[in-house]
Structure formats: C-alpha cells, structure tokens
Amino acid sequence: MAQDTPRSAELAQLLRTGPFHLALRSALTERGLALTRVQHKLAERGITIGVTSLSYWQQGARRPQRPESLRAVRALEEVLELPARSLHRLLVPEGSGLPEAERPAARTYRSLVAPAEALRQLFTELEAPADGGLHTVGHHERVRIGPERRLLERESLQVVRAHRDGVDRYVAIHRGDAGCDPSRVRVRAAENCRLGRVRGSAEAGVVVAELLFDARLRAGDTHVFGYVFEDGSGGPSTEYLRGFSFAGGQYVLQVRFDEAALPVRCRRFAQTSPGAPRSGRQELTLSGQHRAVHLVEQGVRPGILGIAWDWG
C-alpha cells in the first residue's frame, strides 16, 4: 500500500514539480533499494523490465512513454511506497491523455502567451534551445498598472530547478498589451542574475531577455533569481495571464493599481489552452490601502492562470 506522503521534503517537492527522473532517483535513494531488487519486486507484480531501462529512467537518458512502460511506472509507485499516480502524473499530467514529451507544442508557455513564430525567431537569435533545462518550482509575480491604465512594470522572483547539467541561463518572455513598443521596454536583472542579450518583435509586441547565472547548475540544483520588465508602452490593460507547460509548484500573482485608475471589477480565471473556455472564475476584492488583488495557486497544472479586470 502506498503511503499518503513521502518521507522527505526534497522527495515531496520533486513529486510535485518533477522532473520525473530526479523524482525517481530521489525515491530510489530514500528507499535504499538497488535496481536489481526493484526489478525483482516488479517481476513479482507481473512487470518485466530490464535494470538498464530503470537506470536510463533515473538518469533522464530515456523517458517511459509506451503503455507498458507507464504500467511499470504505476507499479514502481507501489514498490517505492509512493502516493498513487505521483510518478505517473509527471509523465502524463491529469487530463492531458498524453505523456509530457508527446504533448502538442501549443501547450508550451511560449505559444500560450505569444505568437509562436515570433518567439521561435527571437529564440533562434539568442541561440536558445527549445528546452532550456529548467523548470519552475515557485514564482511570485507583481504587476503594476499605472494611472493611464497601462501595464507599467512586472517584477518576478522565480525559483527554478535544473533537469540537466550545465544550465547557466534563463530566457524570460514579456508580452505587452496591444500597441506595445519593444524598443521602449527596459529589462533589469534584480537578483542572482545578470542581464544578457535582449531581443524584441515590434509586430508581436514581445520582448525576450537572457538572464545569466554566475554558476552552471547541475541536474537537481535549484536557483533563485529576480528580474523586472518596465513597459508602459502599450494600450489600456484589461488582464494579465501566465501559461504553464508543466504541472509544478506554487504561483503567486499580485496586480496593483494606481489610485487614479481603479477597476470596477476583478476576477481570477483559468484556461486549459488559448481559445478554450475560461473556468475557475472567482471574484477578487481590491484591497483598500494597497489597491491590489492577488491569486495563489499551490500546485499549478498545465494551462493558463490569470487575473482580468473591468474599467468603469
């Protein structure tokens, strides 16, 4: 019988955020089981799998994707005394029906929030790979709306974990509101990073910025860093949203309004993909002194989260 919770905080975190191979490796280490012993216990459950395959899975050299491999993952959860579906969901997020590696590209953050072709070009200019080797385990964003109802600034404090060796940078994406002029957008590296190259697309109203770390991360390492996009070039703002390509950790979004431009109504929302119906609508009350609303999502799912508002 699987336990309700893993024994260590590190393993619990990896089971929430992934990646799969690090979660599996941590579980194997915590249980103290050799791969040959795991293979034997799986065989007792009618699952035949080689030690080499198990080794590849925990190294990240291969990912279980075929139906028989996913059945083996479910059995691994029993052998390692993990909560049901805790490893499986890192490969097949709830409701997706597909292993993570087979999900359509439209599920990535880039195409959730901005034109995919424009971002592909910008990432090519930065020589940035499709997989930057990082995934987010915690993110706190603060958005400031000015007296002319424009998005003036958004500040991010982000916690990432490397899922491969040698990662030393993160590419942040900013999509302004209609009319955004990328040449007027300023980027600041606020904490534990340095600003590298910045590129923009006037047609798409998008800016991408390379944030450089002072050290190369190894697989499993975490890094905390902060950065700011200063905008103010777009038209009136009516919402702010963020896309998530993976299930993950905590996300906090706070939107603060100038006292000269207060909305009449604010609400949070969620979407499974762009163009899908918005769900999870919840009215948000503007705080008096700080003129802000916020949302907190403890365990994000693939898709979109955001806050929308109406002007009087």
XYZ file of N, CA and C in Angstrom, residues 237-239 255 257 261-268 281-286 293 307-312:
78
model
N -4.674 48.139 -20.265
C -4.553 46.729 -19.914
C -5.832 46.247 -19.249
N -6.282 45.057 -19.610
C -7.503 44.503 -19.020
C -7.292 43.134 -18.383
N -6.080 42.587 -18.497
C -5.815 41.298 -17.875
C -4.323 41.020 -17.878
N -1.609 41.957 -8.662
C -1.786 43.095 -9.564
C -2.154 44.305 -8.719
N -2.962 48.527 -8.648
C -3.479 49.604 -9.481
C -3.148 50.973 -8.879
N -6.635 55.211 -11.204
C -7.272 54.321 -12.178
C -7.581 52.997 -11.497
N -8.755 52.930 -10.873
C -9.160 51.721 -10.157
C -10.217 50.971 -10.963
N -10.090 49.668 -11.091
C -11.086 48.888 -11.816
C -12.370 48.755 -11.007
N -13.466 48.466 -11.700
C -14.739 48.278 -11.006
C -14.971 46.818 -10.643
N -14.194 45.926 -11.281
C -14.392 44.506 -11.021
C -13.112 43.755 -11.373
N -12.722 42.788 -10.522
C -11.557 41.945 -10.781
C -11.937 40.479 -10.549
N -11.347 39.585 -11.308
C -11.636 38.157 -11.137
C -10.458 37.326 -11.652
N -10.216 36.220 -11.014
C -9.222 35.265 -11.477
C -9.873 34.306 -12.451
N -13.526 30.812 -12.471
C -13.700 32.250 -12.242
C -14.016 32.517 -10.772
N -13.365 33.511 -10.228
C -13.580 33.869 -8.825
C -13.409 35.375 -8.669
N -14.405 36.021 -8.079
C -14.336 37.463 -7.873
C -13.248 37.785 -6.843
N -12.482 38.823 -7.108
C -11.413 39.253 -6.222
C -11.729 40.646 -5.701
N -11.506 40.848 -4.414
C -11.793 42.138 -3.791
C -10.535 42.983 -3.733
N -10.623 44.195 -4.236
C -9.498 45.111 -4.245
C -9.215 45.576 -2.817
N -5.038 43.169 -5.974
C -5.691 41.862 -5.901
C -4.616 40.811 -6.178
N -5.522 37.014 -14.050
C -6.480 37.930 -13.421
C -6.937 38.908 -14.498
N -8.247 39.104 -14.591
C -8.838 40.068 -15.528
C -9.591 41.128 -14.728
N -9.739 42.307 -15.336
C -10.437 43.384 -14.645
C -11.207 44.235 -15.658
N -12.242 44.912 -15.141
C -13.084 45.799 -15.952
C -12.907 47.227 -15.482
N -12.805 48.149 -16.441
C -12.731 49.563 -16.129
C -14.131 50.187 -16.142
N -14.362 51.169 -15.329
C -15.669 51.813 -15.267
C -15.885 52.742 -16.462
